[in-house]
Amino acid sequence: MGDLELLLPGEAEVLVRGLCSFQLREMGSEGWNKQHENLEKLNMQAILDATVSQAEPIQELLVTHGKIPTLVEELIAVEMWKQKVFPVLCRLEDFKPQNTFPIYMVVHHEASIINLLETVFFHKEVCESADDQVLDLVDYCHRKLILLVARKGGGDLSEEERSLDSTPMQELQKQAEMMEFEISLKALSVLRYITDCVDSLSLSTLNRMLTTHNLPCLLVELLEHSPWRRREGGKLQHFESGRWQTVAPSEQQKLNKLDGQLQAFLTDTLLDQLPNLADLKGFLAHLSLVETQPPKKDLVLEQIPEIWDRLERENRGKWQAIAKHQLQHVFSLSEKDLRQQAQRWAETYRLDVLEAVAPERPRCAYCNAEASKRCSRCQNAWYCCRDCQVKHWEKHGKTCVLAAQGDRAK
């Protein structure tokens, strides 16, 4: 697994074999948290393996032990929790947690799973091992693409929004919104990998993509909208590697990782980069001149996705009860429990591993500029200057103290 190892092969197999599905009311519980930590370790190890371009045992273990369907179910379950339970939790008058980080971990769980799936779905056998759950994953990706098309603006907060005073829960809601943008972009990548396996997909999956969701038309709309592009201060910016980056004028004609290609985008510059698209351009030109025939409406028997409908059916009318249960038994942790949890987080998020999997240099936690100084107490947050650290302390302070206490307790 390279010079930098997070998991030994035997450890990775134990973690993969232990993956299981949790009920919505169990999210944030002790057992759920343990699995979340294990998923983060698997996620980081998978990225490490892919980065050094060597054998990728995490992908192989997930296929061997049939855990891709489990990951898909967990992904959709936390998506439903965020839509149905999280808003109710935020509205409860008696919900005033000492620290919102335990809730943040549940919100972040969706990002962890979709990131792992994005890493391993590059391999065709992973897509094939999803079995019938690939239908649920296609539906999930479709929902995220709808959010991207409907989105106004990008996935980052402005300086004015950052400077506004807000409660911890309001801050958590802002972070969840920013995270949703990145999750949706990763879902687009996963969908791309699914379409790469089109020859292995069932007719039901193809019918759902082409007829039920009409994904080609949705992708055209996404291309026109291009939510991963924006202009800030008169400069073009692309969203890459988790942040907005200014594009130099000489680079603006080059393809962004998230850019697609259809007739309006098939420029000479693009065709020079991808000559195979010349045939597609010719076909689209021909298609615009001929009258297409309406599709035949024959009787079709097909499979349908079931995870979302099953979870909604099992929990319909229980959203407030779930929120109140989690308020009393999951998120109202004592100071001692928070310290113990902080210690486990510190063990999971090893700094050397995080720095190895990071696509670029760390960013300031306050202003998002390139950072070179780390918080001396918790060693987790980065800053570009002392002034930013002081301004961010009100938000970072409690988490910082808990993390530092966890380190000393080892």
XYZ file of C-alpha atoms in Angstrom:
410
model
C 0.000 0.000 0.000
C 2.957 2.312 -0.344
C 5.241 3.970 2.167
C 2.368 5.676 3.967
C -0.129 3.143 5.320
C -3.276 3.846 7.260
C -4.542 0.262 7.299
C -2.787 -3.067 7.036
C -4.409 -5.554 4.612
C -5.817 -7.645 7.441
C -7.249 -4.569 9.173
C -8.889 -3.341 5.977
C -10.650 -6.677 5.474
C -12.003 -6.663 9.031
C -13.403 -3.146 8.528
C -14.966 -4.009 5.175
C -16.570 -7.213 6.459
C -18.066 -5.272 9.373
C -19.906 -2.728 7.219
C -23.664 -2.842 7.782
C -26.817 -0.729 7.406
C -28.247 1.387 10.241
C -31.769 2.630 10.874
C -32.334 6.375 10.628
C -32.858 6.724 14.390
C -29.439 5.096 15.009
C -27.451 7.680 13.060
C -24.992 9.401 15.379
C -25.125 6.545 17.905
C -21.979 4.919 19.278
C -22.109 1.978 16.872
C -22.871 4.236 13.920
C -19.978 6.534 14.844
C -17.610 3.589 14.925
C -18.643 2.585 11.415
C -18.300 6.197 10.232
C -14.731 6.242 11.529
C -14.039 2.931 9.770
C -15.461 4.306 6.524
C -13.220 7.342 6.776
C -10.186 5.084 7.185
C -11.225 2.988 4.178
C -11.859 6.173 2.220
C -8.429 7.623 2.968
C -6.673 4.312 2.258
C -8.498 3.982 -1.079
C -7.355 7.482 -2.054
C -3.784 6.698 -0.996
C -3.793 3.524 -3.102
C -5.227 5.335 -6.137
C -2.735 8.196 -5.745
C 0.321 5.935 -5.997
C -1.254 3.977 -8.921
C -0.802 0.541 -7.411
C -3.078 -2.379 -6.505
C -6.241 -1.150 -4.830
C -7.217 -3.683 -2.145
C -10.101 -1.584 -0.754
C -11.976 -1.801 -4.044
C -11.270 -5.533 -4.253
C -12.426 -6.144 -0.675
C -15.678 -4.218 -1.202
C -16.440 -6.357 -4.262
C -15.366 -9.661 -2.679
C -17.522 -9.161 0.421
C -20.491 -7.699 -1.490
C -20.478 -4.379 0.366
C -21.221 -1.972 -2.509
C -25.013 -2.424 -2.043
C -24.523 -1.700 1.686
C -22.703 1.550 0.875
C -25.481 2.576 -1.523
C -28.131 1.947 1.141
C -26.172 3.914 3.759
C -25.718 6.747 1.250
C -29.453 7.027 0.588
C -30.301 6.624 4.289
C -28.163 9.585 5.330
C -29.539 11.590 2.392
C -33.044 10.952 3.742
C -31.939 11.829 7.293
C -30.617 15.175 6.058
C -33.865 15.937 4.232
C -36.405 14.649 6.746
C -34.844 14.630 10.233
C -32.111 17.302 10.256
C -34.529 20.221 9.568
C -36.827 19.018 12.371
C -33.844 18.712 14.722
C -32.790 22.286 13.953
C -36.278 23.572 14.821
C -36.539 21.909 18.244
C -36.586 24.661 20.876
C -34.863 22.583 23.550
C -32.051 21.511 21.222
C -29.043 23.514 22.373
C -26.006 21.228 22.055
C -22.707 22.151 23.695
C -20.947 21.200 20.496
C -22.364 20.663 16.981
C -19.483 18.507 15.760
C -21.280 15.170 16.460
C -24.149 16.345 14.226
C -21.667 17.585 11.631
C -20.243 14.066 11.404
C -23.676 12.710 10.438
C -24.101 15.491 7.856
C -20.603 14.739 6.557
C -21.315 10.995 6.331
C -22.920 11.378 2.905
C -19.806 13.136 1.589
C -17.597 10.346 2.957
C -19.574 7.588 1.240
C -19.950 9.317 -2.135
C -16.227 10.113 -2.083
C -15.412 6.433 -1.491
C -17.789 5.374 -4.266
C -16.251 7.930 -6.629
C -12.810 6.464 -5.922
C -13.742 2.799 -6.424
C -16.392 3.091 -9.184
C -13.569 3.777 -11.634
C -13.349 -0.027 -11.825
C -15.989 -1.796 -13.910
C -16.290 -4.744 -11.528
C -17.391 -2.379 -8.739
C -20.315 -1.123 -10.815
C -21.260 -4.707 -11.669
C -21.136 -5.717 -7.982
C -23.760 -3.077 -7.110
C -26.384 -5.528 -8.446
C -29.947 -4.179 -8.341
C -28.850 -1.264 -6.134
C -27.314 0.425 -9.184
C -30.896 1.540 -9.930
C -31.044 3.258 -6.536
C -27.657 4.841 -7.191
C -28.819 6.151 -10.589
C -31.848 7.711 -8.882
C -29.595 9.222 -6.220
C -27.316 10.755 -8.860
C -30.347 12.086 -10.726
C -31.583 13.852 -7.569
C -28.172 15.444 -7.070
C -27.973 16.598 -10.694
C -31.397 18.222 -10.310
C -29.998 20.141 -7.327
C -27.018 21.260 -9.409
C -29.199 22.508 -12.261
C -31.488 24.360 -9.845
C -28.619 25.833 -7.871
C -27.976 29.571 -7.895
C -24.365 30.528 -7.290
C -21.534 28.248 -6.220
C -20.578 26.169 -3.280
C -18.697 28.769 -1.316
C -19.719 31.532 1.047
C -18.830 35.152 0.360
C -16.746 37.183 2.768
C -19.888 39.046 3.874
C -21.682 35.773 4.637
C -18.653 34.529 6.586
C -18.514 37.641 8.707
C -22.178 37.505 9.761
C -22.740 36.423 13.341
C -24.625 33.134 13.520
C -25.499 30.491 16.077
C -23.671 27.132 16.008
C -26.714 25.461 14.432
C -27.013 28.180 11.761
C -23.331 27.740 11.022
C -23.858 23.987 10.726
C -26.711 24.540 8.260
C -24.439 26.759 6.121
C -21.742 24.095 6.158
C -24.295 21.465 5.133
C -25.369 23.614 2.183
C -21.781 24.099 1.043
C -21.156 20.368 1.396
C -24.210 19.563 -0.743
C -22.575 21.281 -3.719
C -19.448 19.118 -3.516
C -21.532 15.964 -2.979
C -23.534 16.719 -6.127
C -20.378 17.153 -8.193
C -19.068 13.800 -6.956
C -22.420 12.207 -7.819
C -21.887 13.480 -11.369
C -18.552 11.632 -11.460
C -20.150 8.436 -10.151
C -22.845 8.656 -12.831
C -20.145 9.020 -15.455
C -18.475 5.811 -14.226
C -21.838 4.019 -14.363
C -22.303 5.039 -18.004
C -18.806 3.696 -18.758
C -20.222 0.255 -17.877
C -23.210 0.564 -20.191
C -22.549 -2.836 -21.791
C -22.890 -4.497 -18.358
C -25.998 -2.627 -17.194
C -29.450 -4.198 -17.158
C -32.175 -3.030 -19.535
C -34.058 -1.672 -16.519
C -31.092 0.536 -15.603
C -30.721 1.818 -19.166
C -34.459 2.467 -19.413
C -34.405 4.371 -16.130
C -31.517 6.572 -17.264
C -32.802 7.238 -20.787
C -36.593 7.130 -20.472
C -37.618 7.685 -16.857
C -35.064 10.402 -16.054
C -34.048 11.440 -19.589
C -30.527 11.990 -18.323
C -29.123 13.190 -21.688
C -31.458 16.217 -21.609
C -30.645 16.860 -17.970
C -26.925 16.760 -18.780
C -27.445 19.259 -21.602
C -29.166 21.595 -19.133
C -26.304 21.042 -16.712
C -23.808 21.936 -19.425
C -25.613 25.151 -20.224
C -25.856 26.024 -16.533
C -22.285 24.922 -15.632
C -22.590 25.451 -11.841
C -18.888 24.625 -11.467
C -18.061 27.915 -13.233
C -18.617 31.431 -11.964
C -17.324 34.973 -12.333
C -16.057 36.680 -9.219
C -14.732 40.216 -9.468
C -14.700 39.949 -13.262
C -12.515 36.814 -13.173
C -13.513 33.330 -14.301
C -13.347 30.696 -11.564
C -13.668 26.897 -11.679
C -14.610 24.717 -8.732
C -11.858 22.109 -8.438
C -10.345 20.123 -5.573
C -12.971 21.357 -3.128
C -12.592 25.101 -3.718
C -13.010 27.895 -6.253
C -9.871 28.603 -8.270
C -9.283 31.565 -10.562
C -8.551 30.543 -14.161
C -5.815 32.400 -16.032
C -6.951 33.916 -19.379
C -4.623 31.569 -21.266
C -6.265 28.531 -19.612
C -9.919 29.466 -20.135
C -10.347 27.412 -23.321
C -9.026 24.256 -21.707
C -11.413 21.607 -20.448
C -12.411 21.613 -16.821
C -12.704 18.147 -15.236
C -16.467 18.614 -14.960
C -17.054 20.029 -18.436
C -18.884 17.874 -20.930
C -19.172 18.082 -24.698
C -22.188 18.605 -26.996
C -22.645 20.545 -30.221
C -22.656 24.024 -28.701
C -19.390 23.145 -26.942
C -17.623 21.360 -29.818
C -15.213 24.171 -30.635
C -12.063 23.785 -32.731
C -10.000 24.094 -29.543
C -11.984 21.258 -27.954
C -11.714 19.049 -31.054
C -7.941 19.567 -31.053
C -7.872 18.151 -27.526
C -10.338 15.303 -28.219
C -10.361 14.478 -31.970
C -12.816 11.594 -31.487
C -15.565 14.143 -30.920
C -15.454 15.148 -34.604
C -17.752 12.208 -35.461
C -20.150 13.256 -32.693
C -20.250 16.789 -34.080
C -21.103 15.439 -37.524
C -23.866 13.239 -36.107
C -25.397 16.128 -34.149
C -25.341 18.306 -37.261
C -27.165 15.547 -39.189
C -29.666 15.087 -36.365
C -30.569 18.769 -36.451
C -31.635 18.473 -40.146
C -33.725 15.280 -40.056
C -37.103 14.630 -38.516
C -36.816 12.054 -35.770
C -39.381 9.308 -35.324
C -41.337 9.133 -32.052
C -40.304 6.226 -29.812
C -42.460 3.122 -29.803
C -44.456 2.599 -26.640
C -44.290 -1.128 -26.112
C -45.033 -2.968 -22.890
C -41.878 -3.018 -20.774
C -41.404 -4.971 -17.552
C -38.648 -3.452 -15.496
C -37.122 -3.387 -12.045
C -37.535 -0.265 -9.966
C -35.312 1.151 -7.202
C -36.585 0.358 -3.733
C -34.276 1.767 -1.040
C -35.695 5.311 -0.864
C -39.324 4.141 -1.007
C -38.733 1.453 1.623
C -36.999 3.846 4.038
C -39.709 6.470 3.572
C -42.445 3.883 4.097
C -40.791 2.567 7.283
C -40.287 6.045 8.777
C -43.240 8.049 7.430
C -44.787 10.140 10.201
C -41.887 9.418 12.563
C -39.524 12.263 11.616
C -40.181 14.333 14.751
C -40.039 11.265 16.988
C -36.664 10.334 15.487
C -35.375 13.878 15.998
C -36.482 13.922 19.641
C -34.961 10.483 20.257
C -31.636 11.649 18.843
C -31.849 14.850 20.878
C -32.145 12.870 24.104
C -29.923 9.864 23.405
C -27.462 10.753 20.647
C -26.514 14.424 20.367
C -26.793 15.624 23.976
C -23.351 14.365 24.982
C -21.625 15.083 28.271
C -18.233 16.766 28.397
C -16.633 13.392 29.133
C -18.327 11.764 26.138
C -17.245 14.638 23.890
C -13.633 14.248 25.041
C -13.694 10.518 24.309
C -15.217 11.137 20.893
C -12.619 13.816 20.174
C -9.886 11.299 20.958
C -11.338 8.803 18.461
C -11.572 11.523 15.796
C -7.951 12.454 16.386
C -6.959 8.802 15.923
C -9.019 8.522 12.734
C -7.917 11.730 11.036
C -4.148 11.280 11.154
C -2.465 14.470 10.003
C 0.192 12.739 7.895
C -2.482 10.821 6.002
C -4.713 13.873 5.536
C -1.816 15.843 4.118
C -0.917 12.957 1.791
C -4.428 12.679 0.317
C -4.973 16.443 0.086
C -4.960 17.550 -3.570
C -3.159 20.783 -2.746
C -1.731 22.906 0.032
C -4.030 23.548 3.043
C -6.399 26.541 3.060
C -7.076 29.056 5.817
C -10.097 28.039 7.923
C -11.245 31.693 8.034
C -10.517 33.325 4.664
C -9.717 30.260 2.477
C -6.355 31.674 1.377
C -3.353 29.363 1.103
C -2.233 28.581 4.643
C 1.132 27.756 6.168
C 0.408 27.983 9.921
C -1.389 25.301 11.934
C -3.304 25.731 15.206
C -0.689 24.917 17.855
C -3.217 23.438 20.264
C -5.241 20.935 18.175
C -2.981 20.768 15.074
C -6.115 20.395 12.910
C -7.020 23.887 11.639
C -4.824 25.913 9.270
C -4.465 29.692 8.981
C -2.686 32.131 6.710
C -2.003 34.636 9.514
C -2.498 35.291 13.202
C -5.331 37.758 12.533
C -7.456 35.079 10.806
C -6.840 32.657 13.656
C -8.051 35.206 16.216
C -11.180 35.992 14.173
C -11.976 32.297 13.761
C -11.414 31.363 17.415
C -15.030 31.927 18.457
C -16.136 29.166 16.076
C -13.082 26.947 16.345
C -12.380 27.247 20.059
C -14.606 24.573 21.593
C -13.723 21.947 18.976
C -10.063 22.850 19.371
C -10.126 22.352 23.148
C -11.882 18.986 22.828
C -9.443 17.756 20.196
C -6.467 18.826 22.304
C -7.910 17.091 25.372
C -8.394 13.953 23.319
C -4.737 13.991 22.280
C -3.564 14.383 25.884
C -5.820 11.531 26.994
C -4.062 9.010 24.741
